[in-house]
XYZ file of N, CA and C in Angstrom:
789
model
N 105.085 106.385 80.896
C 104.922 106.422 79.441
C 105.819 105.384 78.765
N 105.283 104.742 77.746
C 106.123 103.906 76.902
C 106.897 104.801 75.931
N 107.873 104.231 75.249
C 108.636 105.013 74.282
C 107.735 105.523 73.152
N 106.783 104.711 72.742
C 105.850 105.128 71.697
C 104.966 106.280 72.178
N 104.535 106.211 73.419
C 103.712 107.290 73.977
C 104.512 108.591 74.087
N 105.772 108.475 74.465
C 106.627 109.666 74.521
C 106.755 110.302 73.139
N 107.003 109.478 72.147
C 107.182 109.988 70.788
C 105.937 110.727 70.309
N 104.777 110.154 70.526
C 103.533 110.798 70.099
C 103.297 112.097 70.869
N 103.599 112.098 72.156
C 103.450 113.322 72.954
C 104.323 114.436 72.384
N 105.570 114.114 72.077
C 106.510 115.118 71.583
C 106.084 115.663 70.222
N 105.644 114.781 69.351
C 105.164 115.221 68.033
C 103.960 116.138 68.186
N 103.008 115.718 69.002
C 101.789 116.515 69.188
C 102.108 117.875 69.794
N 103.041 117.916 70.727
C 103.441 119.192 71.341
C 103.994 120.138 70.282
N 104.907 119.632 69.461
C 105.564 120.478 68.471
C 104.609 120.919 67.365
N 103.640 120.099 67.057
C 102.628 120.488 66.066
C 101.716 121.564 66.636
N 101.291 121.382 67.874
C 100.336 122.316 68.486
C 100.941 123.694 68.744
N 102.249 123.762 68.973
C 102.842 125.055 69.306
C 102.998 125.964 68.084
N 102.787 125.434 66.897
C 102.929 126.233 65.674
C 101.700 126.022 64.791
N 100.905 127.069 64.622
C 99.652 126.958 63.870
C 99.874 126.544 62.420
N 101.057 126.795 61.884
C 101.340 126.410 60.498
C 101.377 124.896 60.317
N 101.534 124.174 61.415
C 101.628 122.719 61.328
C 100.289 122.019 61.563
N 99.211 122.783 61.649
C 97.907 122.207 62.013
C 97.438 121.134 61.030
N 97.894 121.208 59.800
C 97.470 120.227 58.803
C 98.333 118.986 58.748
N 99.372 118.924 59.570
C 100.258 117.757 59.545
C 99.562 116.550 60.160
N 99.596 115.448 59.454
C 99.035 114.194 59.965
C 100.178 113.311 60.458
N 99.988 112.738 61.620
C 101.022 111.877 62.199
C 101.029 110.538 61.469
N 102.170 110.109 60.948
C 102.241 108.839 60.222
C 101.880 107.652 61.111
N 101.576 106.573 60.472
C 101.166 105.366 61.202
C 102.363 104.599 61.759
N 103.433 104.538 60.996
C 104.547 103.665 61.359
C 105.603 104.408 62.184
N 106.240 103.671 63.078
C 107.154 104.262 64.060
C 108.328 104.986 63.412
N 108.944 104.395 62.400
C 110.107 105.032 61.776
C 109.735 106.356 61.128
N 108.553 106.411 60.529
C 108.092 107.667 59.934
C 107.778 108.695 61.020
N 107.266 108.225 62.152
C 107.006 109.125 63.278
C 108.315 109.693 63.825
N 109.333 108.851 63.918
C 110.641 109.320 64.392
C 111.211 110.372 63.451
N 111.032 110.155 62.168
C 111.535 111.119 61.188
C 110.780 112.444 61.287
N 109.475 112.374 61.525
C 108.685 113.592 61.688
C 109.126 114.350 62.936
N 109.327 113.649 64.040
C 109.775 114.303 65.271
C 111.117 114.993 65.064
N 112.044 114.287 64.437
C 113.358 114.899 64.188
C 113.222 116.126 63.292
N 112.380 116.039 62.284
C 112.177 117.178 61.379
C 111.624 118.380 62.126
N 110.653 118.136 62.988
C 110.058 119.230 63.763
C 111.079 119.850 64.710
N 111.933 119.016 65.285
C 113.024 119.532 66.124
C 113.988 120.383 65.307
N 114.353 119.881 64.138
C 115.359 120.550 63.310
C 114.940 121.946 62.884
N 113.661 122.124 62.571
C 113.198 123.426 62.065
C 112.735 124.351 63.182
N 112.686 123.840 64.403
C 112.153 124.640 65.507
C 113.138 125.733 65.915
N 112.684 126.982 66.015
C 113.564 128.062 66.485
C 113.915 127.868 67.955
N 114.979 128.487 68.428
C 115.394 128.330 69.828
C 114.508 129.117 70.780
N 113.325 128.594 71.012
C 112.359 129.203 71.923
C 112.132 128.284 73.114
N 111.736 128.838 74.268
C 111.533 128.018 75.469
C 110.475 126.934 75.269
N 110.613 125.857 76.010
C 109.621 124.785 76.045
C 109.248 124.543 77.506
N 108.206 123.774 77.720
C 107.757 123.498 79.080
C 108.671 122.477 79.753
N 108.642 122.468 81.067
C 109.403 121.472 81.820
C 108.916 120.062 81.499
N 107.611 119.922 81.287
C 107.059 118.606 80.956
C 107.603 118.116 79.622
N 107.683 119.006 78.643
C 108.254 118.619 77.350
C 109.685 118.125 77.528
N 110.486 118.871 78.279
C 111.879 118.477 78.481
C 111.987 117.136 79.191
N 111.116 116.918 80.150
C 111.136 115.647 80.879
C 110.864 114.481 79.938
N 109.839 114.633 79.106
C 109.477 113.565 78.174
C 110.548 113.419 77.092
N 111.001 114.543 76.557
C 112.029 114.489 75.522
C 113.297 113.810 76.034
N 113.736 114.177 77.231
C 114.964 113.603 77.773
C 114.828 112.097 77.978
N 113.670 111.660 78.448
C 113.443 110.228 78.633
C 113.442 109.510 77.284
N 112.827 110.136 76.295
C 112.770 109.545 74.956
C 114.168 109.438 74.342
N 114.923 110.528 74.389
C 116.252 110.526 73.781
C 117.219 109.607 74.526
N 117.045 109.481 75.836
C 117.889 108.563 76.605
C 117.651 107.120 76.174
N 116.384 106.779 75.957
C 116.050 105.426 75.496
C 116.599 105.182 74.094
N 116.452 106.165 73.217
C 117.004 106.037 71.864
C 118.523 105.881 71.909
N 119.165 106.638 72.775
C 120.619 106.547 72.939
C 121.028 105.148 73.379
N 120.305 104.602 74.344
C 120.638 103.276 74.849
C 120.403 102.203 73.792
N 119.379 102.396 72.963
C 119.102 101.428 71.901
C 120.182 101.458 70.824
N 120.712 102.649 70.532
C 121.797 102.741 69.548
C 123.071 102.094 70.080
N 123.243 102.152 71.392
C 124.457 101.644 72.012
C 125.470 102.749 72.218
N 126.220 102.651 73.297
C 127.214 103.664 73.646
C 128.593 103.014 73.677
N 129.559 103.692 73.082
C 130.944 103.218 73.050
C 131.808 104.177 73.861
N 132.522 103.651 74.831
C 133.411 104.486 75.638
C 134.754 104.649 74.932
N 135.215 105.894 74.830
C 136.499 106.111 74.152
C 137.656 105.505 74.937
N 137.449 105.238 76.212
C 138.508 104.617 77.012
C 138.782 103.185 76.562
N 137.844 102.604 75.818
C 138.001 101.237 75.329
C 138.660 101.174 73.957
N 138.849 102.323 73.316
C 139.436 102.340 71.981
C 140.952 102.195 72.054
N 141.497 101.436 71.132
C 142.947 101.253 71.072
C 143.610 102.493 70.490
N 144.771 102.824 71.014
C 145.508 103.983 70.516
C 146.377 103.584 69.323
N 146.356 104.421 68.283
C 147.218 104.202 67.125
C 148.586 104.833 67.354
N 148.579 105.966 68.028
C 149.796 106.621 68.478
C 149.529 107.099 69.897
N 150.549 107.520 70.594
C 150.362 107.928 71.985
C 149.328 109.045 72.084
N 148.233 108.750 72.783
C 147.189 109.738 73.007
C 146.209 109.913 71.873
N 146.341 109.158 70.781
C 145.496 109.359 69.595
C 144.834 108.050 69.174
N 143.518 108.117 68.941
C 142.746 106.971 68.467
C 142.034 107.328 67.170
N 141.657 106.308 66.415
C 140.852 106.472 65.200
C 139.633 105.583 65.325
N 138.454 106.156 65.080
C 137.210 105.389 65.214
C 136.249 105.751 64.095
N 135.647 104.753 63.497
C 134.673 104.945 62.418
C 133.286 104.608 62.942
N 132.383 105.589 62.903
C 131.030 105.352 63.382
C 130.318 106.642 63.732
N 129.223 106.499 64.449
C 128.341 107.611 64.806
C 128.884 108.344 66.030
N 129.253 109.594 65.856
C 129.848 110.370 66.949
C 128.892 110.539 68.123
N 127.589 110.471 67.875
C 126.614 110.661 68.957
C 126.517 109.449 69.871
N 127.242 108.375 69.564
C 127.233 107.188 70.425
C 128.476 107.102 71.306
N 129.366 108.076 71.210
C 130.633 107.999 71.943
C 130.544 108.644 73.323
N 130.981 107.893 74.327
C 131.094 108.437 75.678
C 132.513 108.971 75.856
N 132.607 110.292 75.932
C 133.885 110.980 76.113
C 133.616 112.221 76.939
N 134.660 112.898 77.337
C 134.442 114.167 78.029
C 133.833 115.190 77.082
N 134.264 115.179 75.819
C 133.746 116.168 74.864
C 133.801 115.632 73.447
N 132.838 116.059 72.632
C 132.901 115.830 71.193
C 132.883 117.191 70.502
N 133.370 117.222 69.277
C 133.442 118.473 68.520
C 132.400 118.468 67.413
N 131.635 119.545 67.351
C 130.623 119.730 66.315
C 131.134 120.700 65.262
N 131.028 120.308 64.000
C 131.361 121.205 62.890
C 130.153 122.102 62.642
N 130.185 123.289 63.207
C 129.029 124.189 63.215
C 129.081 125.161 62.041
N 128.015 125.966 61.919
C 128.019 127.071 60.962
C 128.102 128.385 61.738
N 128.186 129.492 61.024
C 128.447 130.778 61.678
C 127.328 131.226 62.614
N 126.100 130.755 62.364
C 124.989 131.107 63.252
C 125.049 130.331 64.558
N 125.734 129.193 64.561
C 125.966 128.348 65.736
C 124.680 127.757 66.315
N 123.598 127.757 65.557
C 122.312 127.290 66.076
C 121.938 125.902 65.578
N 122.846 125.223 64.926
C 122.534 123.910 64.403
C 121.963 123.983 63.002
N 121.701 122.825 62.435
C 121.180 122.715 61.072
C 119.657 122.735 61.097
N 119.059 123.611 60.300
C 117.607 123.746 60.251
C 116.979 122.953 59.100
N 117.768 122.200 58.360
C 117.236 121.391 57.260
C 116.738 120.067 57.835
N 115.464 119.729 57.654
C 114.916 118.522 58.274
C 115.690 117.254 57.909
N 116.162 116.569 58.937
C 116.837 115.275 58.789
C 118.043 115.327 57.857
N 118.696 116.462 57.802
C 119.886 116.594 56.952
C 120.982 115.660 57.447
N 121.855 115.254 56.550
C 122.875 114.275 56.898
C 124.138 114.833 57.510
N 124.195 116.142 57.778
C 125.418 116.724 58.342
C 125.565 116.380 59.823
N 126.782 116.479 60.316
C 127.044 116.143 61.716
C 126.399 117.146 62.660
N 126.278 118.392 62.234
C 125.617 119.427 63.032
C 124.179 119.015 63.329
N 123.497 118.503 62.327
C 122.119 118.045 62.493
C 122.059 116.829 63.416
N 122.960 115.888 63.201
C 122.964 114.667 64.010
C 123.185 114.970 65.487
N 124.128 115.851 65.782
C 124.445 116.172 67.175
C 123.293 116.902 67.849
N 122.730 117.905 67.190
C 121.602 118.632 67.775
C 120.391 117.718 67.952
N 120.140 116.830 66.999
C 118.983 115.939 67.084
C 119.102 114.980 68.257
N 120.301 114.459 68.497
C 120.503 113.512 69.591
C 120.612 114.198 70.943
N 121.023 115.453 70.949
C 121.181 116.190 72.203
C 119.857 116.697 72.749
N 118.977 117.169 71.858
C 117.699 117.728 72.297
C 117.625 119.224 72.074
N 116.448 119.787 72.301
C 116.230 121.209 72.012
C 117.070 122.119 72.908
N 117.536 121.604 74.039
C 118.344 122.429 74.946
C 119.627 122.919 74.288
N 120.179 122.128 73.372
C 121.455 122.509 72.771
C 121.306 123.776 71.932
N 120.254 123.859 71.154
C 120.032 125.071 70.353
C 119.761 126.272 71.253
N 119.052 126.050 72.338
C 118.794 127.133 73.293
C 120.097 127.627 73.922
N 120.981 126.696 74.267
C 122.275 127.076 74.845
C 123.114 127.855 73.836
N 123.080 127.423 72.588
C 123.831 128.124 71.546
C 123.257 129.517 71.296
N 121.942 129.640 71.389
C 121.340 130.964 71.210
C 121.816 131.925 72.295
N 121.919 131.443 73.536
C 122.398 132.306 74.622
C 123.820 132.781 74.344
N 124.646 131.892 73.834
C 126.019 132.273 73.487
C 126.020 133.347 72.412
N 125.202 133.156 71.392
C 125.197 134.092 70.267
C 124.584 135.435 70.645
N 123.590 135.417 71.521
C 123.015 136.682 71.982
C 124.041 137.486 72.767
N 124.800 136.799 73.595
C 125.839 137.475 74.375
C 126.966 137.975 73.471
N 127.286 137.194 72.451
C 128.377 137.554 71.545
C 127.974 138.693 70.608
N 126.742 138.648 70.132
C 126.232 139.734 69.304
C 126.710 139.756 67.869
N 127.304 138.672 67.406
C 127.763 138.601 66.014
C 127.942 137.132 65.635
N 128.064 136.878 64.332
C 128.295 135.514 63.876
C 129.588 134.952 64.459
N 129.614 133.649 64.602
C 130.813 132.977 65.101
C 131.894 132.976 64.012
N 133.079 133.452 64.319
C 134.143 133.463 63.308
C 134.727 132.069 63.089
N 135.244 131.840 61.916
C 135.928 130.581 61.634
C 137.191 130.484 62.477
N 137.493 129.259 62.920
C 138.724 129.015 63.662
C 138.630 129.166 65.162
N 137.488 129.627 65.663
C 137.296 129.789 67.109
C 136.559 128.562 67.663
N 136.210 128.590 68.937
C 135.482 127.478 69.550
C 134.613 127.982 70.691
N 133.475 127.334 70.864
C 132.583 127.566 71.994
C 132.261 126.214 72.622
N 131.811 126.236 73.868
C 131.515 124.990 74.566
C 130.150 125.070 75.235
N 129.419 123.962 75.177
C 128.127 123.846 75.856
C 128.060 122.494 76.551
N 127.052 122.348 77.388
C 126.745 121.016 77.898
C 126.297 120.138 76.736
N 126.273 118.836 76.967
C 125.897 117.896 75.907
C 124.464 117.398 76.039
N 123.851 117.637 77.183
C 122.457 117.274 77.439
C 122.229 115.773 77.263
N 121.558 115.321 76.230
C 121.201 113.907 76.127
C 122.203 113.054 75.356
N 123.326 113.621 75.022
C 124.410 112.838 74.429
C 125.181 112.118 75.534
N 125.897 111.044 75.215
C 126.652 110.332 76.256
C 127.933 111.029 76.689
N 128.322 112.109 76.017
C 129.498 112.881 76.424
C 129.087 113.974 77.410
N 130.068 114.680 77.969
C 129.784 115.759 78.932
C 129.584 117.104 78.247
N 130.405 117.371 77.254
C 130.387 118.674 76.585
C 130.343 118.513 75.071
N 129.851 119.570 74.418
C 129.982 119.701 72.966
C 130.771 120.976 72.686
N 131.821 120.840 71.913
C 132.577 122.001 71.443
C 132.101 122.327 70.034
N 131.834 123.590 69.792
C 131.318 124.026 68.493
C 132.377 124.874 67.807
N 132.750 124.490 66.600
C 133.752 125.254 65.855
C 133.329 125.388 64.404
N 133.631 126.531 63.822
C 133.274 126.814 62.431
C 134.530 126.731 61.579
N 134.545 125.778 60.669
C 135.684 125.642 59.781
C 135.590 126.570 58.585
N 136.681 126.727 57.861
C 136.667 127.569 56.664
C 135.850 126.939 55.543
N 135.149 127.772 54.788
C 134.435 127.322 53.592
C 135.369 127.510 52.404
N 135.662 126.420 51.720
C 136.660 126.451 50.652
C 135.993 126.636 49.291
N 136.482 127.583 48.552
C 136.046 127.817 47.176
C 137.208 127.446 46.258
N 137.104 126.301 45.613
C 138.209 125.840 44.772
C 139.304 125.208 45.608
N 140.546 125.593 45.354
C 141.679 125.069 46.118
C 141.816 125.828 47.438
N 142.174 125.129 48.528
C 142.358 125.815 49.812
C 143.476 126.851 49.739
N 143.249 127.990 50.350
C 144.267 129.034 50.442
C 145.064 128.848 51.728
N 146.121 129.601 51.881
C 146.892 129.536 53.120
C 146.038 129.980 54.305
N 145.163 130.940 54.068
C 144.247 131.372 55.131
C 143.308 130.245 55.523
N 142.800 129.504 54.540
C 141.942 128.351 54.828
C 142.673 127.346 55.709
N 143.911 127.079 55.376
C 144.701 126.102 56.143
C 144.933 126.586 57.576
N 145.239 127.856 57.715
C 145.468 128.424 59.045
C 144.194 128.392 59.880
N 143.062 128.688 59.256
C 141.795 128.684 59.990
C 141.414 127.273 60.414
N 141.661 126.293 59.551
C 141.344 124.914 59.916
C 142.208 124.455 61.084
N 143.491 124.744 61.029
C 144.369 124.401 62.155
C 143.907 125.100 63.423
N 143.447 126.328 63.283
C 142.961 127.086 64.438
C 141.735 126.439 65.062
N 140.886 125.814 64.247
C 139.724 125.099 64.791
C 140.172 124.045 65.798
N 141.183 123.269 65.427
C 141.678 122.211 66.307
C 142.361 122.790 67.541
N 143.206 123.780 67.347
C 143.893 124.397 68.489
C 142.886 125.036 69.454
N 141.908 125.749 68.909
C 140.924 126.431 69.761
C 140.109 125.437 70.572
N 139.699 124.344 69.928
C 138.924 123.321 70.636
C 139.752 122.663 71.734
N 140.988 122.332 71.436
C 141.843 121.680 72.423
C 142.126 122.591 73.611
N 142.412 123.837 73.355
C 142.682 124.789 74.440
C 141.450 124.977 75.320
N 140.298 125.187 74.691
C 139.074 125.404 75.461
C 138.691 124.157 76.237
N 138.810 123.007 75.599
C 138.490 121.750 76.273
C 139.388 121.539 77.487
N 140.671 121.767 77.313
C 141.614 121.594 78.423
C 141.294 122.540 79.570
N 140.885 123.752 79.246
C 140.521 124.717 80.287
C 139.313 124.248 81.096
N 138.466 123.419 80.502
C 137.288 122.880 81.185
C 137.561 121.527 81.840
N 138.795 121.109 81.863
C 139.142 119.856 82.513
C 138.888 118.621 81.685
N 138.684 118.789 80.398
C 138.437 117.657 79.504
C 139.709 116.819 79.368
N 139.557 115.507 79.507
C 140.681 114.590 79.343
C 140.589 113.799 78.041
N 139.372 113.649 77.521
C 139.188 112.924 76.259
C 138.287 113.739 75.346
N 138.682 113.869 74.087
C 137.950 114.693 73.129
C 137.875 113.971 71.792
N 136.736 114.096 71.133
C 136.500 113.443 69.845
C 136.315 114.503 68.770
N 137.124 114.424 67.728
C 137.016 115.354 66.603
C 136.322 114.693 65.423
N 135.384 115.403 64.819
C 134.850 115.006 63.528
C 135.778 115.553 62.443
N 135.432 115.307 61.190
C 136.233 115.821 60.071
C 135.765 117.238 59.741
N 136.371 118.217 60.347
C 135.944 119.613 60.222
C 136.191 120.129 58.802
N 135.177 120.763 58.246
C 135.231 121.465 56.949
C 135.246 120.562 55.720
N 135.294 119.244 55.892
C 135.460 118.382 54.715
C 134.152 118.051 54.010
N 133.027 118.264 54.652
C 131.749 117.937 54.034
C 131.174 119.095 53.251
N 130.201 119.762 53.878
C 129.512 120.872 53.227
C 130.445 122.045 52.926
N 131.587 122.110 53.611
C 132.493 123.255 53.444
C 133.625 122.980 52.452
N 133.681 121.757 51.898
C 134.482 121.428 50.706
C 135.997 121.479 50.874
N 136.493 121.338 52.100
C 137.952 121.237 52.255
C 138.367 119.828 51.829
N 139.370 119.674 50.956
C 139.800 118.340 50.527
C 140.154 117.453 51.719
N 139.622 116.234 51.722
C 139.738 115.367 52.881
C 141.151 115.036 53.306
N 142.014 114.706 52.348
C 143.375 114.294 52.713
C 144.171 115.449 53.305
N 144.062 116.611 52.701
C 144.793 117.767 53.225
C 144.248 118.183 54.584
N 142.927 118.121 54.744
C 142.320 118.463 56.034
C 142.793 117.514 57.126
N 142.899 116.235 56.796
C 143.353 115.246 57.775
C 144.795 115.504 58.195
N 145.644 115.852 57.245
C 147.041 116.161 57.574
C 147.126 117.347 58.533
N 146.326 118.367 58.267
C 146.308 119.544 59.147
C 145.812 119.160 60.534
N 144.766 118.325 60.575
C 144.189 117.900 61.850
C 145.198 117.118 62.682
N 145.844 116.152 62.064
C 146.808 115.311 62.781
C 147.991 116.141 63.270
N 148.480 117.023 62.425
C 149.610 117.874 62.820
C 149.239 118.778 63.988
N 148.032 119.351 63.943
C 147.596 120.244 65.019
C 147.462 119.495 66.340
N 146.878 118.314 66.286
C 146.675 117.528 67.505
C 148.008 117.056 68.077
N 148.874 116.556 67.222
C 150.182 116.104 67.700
C 150.959 117.250 68.344
N 150.888 118.415 67.722
C 151.582 119.569 68.277
C 151.064 119.950 69.649
N 149.743 119.878 69.816
C 149.164 120.217 71.118
C 149.572 119.195 72.173
N 149.484 117.919 71.829
C 149.810 116.863 72.786
C 151.264 116.954 73.242
N 152.148 117.287 72.312
C 153.569 117.420 72.676
C 153.798 118.569 73.653
N 153.020 119.632 73.499
C 153.254 120.840 74.299
C 152.411 120.912 75.563
N 151.346 120.118 75.634
C 150.379 120.253 76.731
C 149.843 118.870 77.080
N 149.999 118.465 78.337
C 149.592 117.113 78.731
C 148.218 117.062 79.390
N 147.444 118.128 79.299
C 146.150 118.152 79.987
C 145.124 117.220 79.343
N 145.179 117.053 78.045
C 144.262 116.137 77.362
C 144.993 114.832 77.094
N 144.392 113.732 77.537
C 145.080 112.447 77.507
C 144.701 111.569 76.323
N 143.515 111.827 75.740
C 143.066 110.978 74.633
C 142.312 111.818 73.607
N 142.782 111.783 72.371
C 142.121 112.464 71.259
C 141.677 111.404 70.261
N 140.406 111.449 69.901
C 139.853 110.491 68.944
C 139.501 111.221 67.654
N 140.009 110.712 66.541
C 139.556 111.178 65.237
C 138.393 110.286 64.820
N 137.224 110.870 64.735
C 136.019 110.130 64.367
C 135.699 110.376 62.898
N 135.550 109.307 62.146
C 135.187 109.414 60.734
C 133.914 108.619 60.482
N 133.230 108.963 59.411
C 132.000 108.259 59.046
C 132.161 107.520 57.721
N 132.960 108.088 56.828
C 133.159 107.489 55.510
C 134.411 106.621 55.509
N 134.352 105.537 54.736
C 135.499 104.642 54.660
C 136.711 105.339 54.048
N 136.471 106.251 53.092
C 137.587 106.969 52.471
C 138.355 107.782 53.510
N 137.630 108.438 54.414
C 138.291 109.207 55.475
C 139.020 108.288 56.447
N 138.419 107.138 56.717
C 139.059 106.165 57.603
C 140.417 105.752 57.047
N 140.470 105.478 55.752
C 141.729 105.051 55.135
C 142.764 106.175 55.142
N 142.310 107.410 54.956
C 143.226 108.561 54.989
C 143.886 108.682 56.360
N 143.069 108.649 57.407
C 143.615 108.789 58.764
C 144.450 107.574 59.153
N 144.025 106.412 58.710
C 144.779 105.203 59.030
C 146.187 105.276 58.436
N 146.272 105.794 57.232
C 147.580 105.940 56.586
C 148.440 106.965 57.320
N 147.816 108.069 57.743
C 148.560 109.123 58.437
C 149.042 108.686 59.819
N 148.223 107.889 60.490
C 148.524 107.515 61.873
C 149.249 106.185 61.983
N 149.270 105.419 60.910
C 149.868 104.097 60.962
C 148.798 103.039 61.108
N 149.129 101.815 60.796
C 148.143 100.731 60.778
C 148.120 99.922 62.072
N 148.575 100.515 63.168
C 148.728 99.749 64.407
C 147.407 99.247 64.968
N 146.578 100.167 65.449
C 145.307 99.798 66.060
C 144.258 100.821 65.645
N 143.078 100.378 65.295
C 141.977 101.288 64.987
C 140.672 100.556 65.238
N 139.597 101.300 65.327
C 138.326 100.724 65.745
C 137.201 101.123 64.808
N 136.243 100.218 64.692
C 135.027 100.480 63.921
C 133.863 100.690 64.872
């Protein structure tokens, strides 16, 4: 199959499996087709798919991953011992683990093509990630609490694992509980990652987007938590703070120093 043939197969599969989508017409242009496929993935409940679907999906997502390009965190310059800063798409980073800013349901973002990191990670990983998260939640039997962490395979991402953590949702000014929960997100991820033999981990900006934690204060908490862990535990050798916005990049650059950083 060509990449175009894979894309059409995947779209047709997802349309056919749900009678409500019978009226959907497949767009003519490739970019619109890609957007439709991602939308269908995003809204799809965590239900089983065929082995053939997974085979085609994995081949398609692998090709898309290679076209975007992959950056190894081992190539990033350290700003401080064990700590790097990188601005870009977290789904392109090759590391032992990346951290997803999840919600309490832990099933990913169901809003078609939403701009949150939860959506981006699930879209690039494939339908297996939502299925893996559903198994965790079924076993747990309750919503994921803020400040904890779970781990899954990464499937079609260039990393090995995805850590899922739920940050505090801030209403107005952050409370002391909000600050403690945010710090706990970092500590929980680092502890769990280290237990799985992770040597390199990439953090997104937890709670600063849809959850409204002020960016500068969140960054200070993040840096303090990571530095504290590194001082006390040598199991993780490289921590990357990944940012997408230039404002966040400048915040972390100021906190970590202007020595070395990467785009």
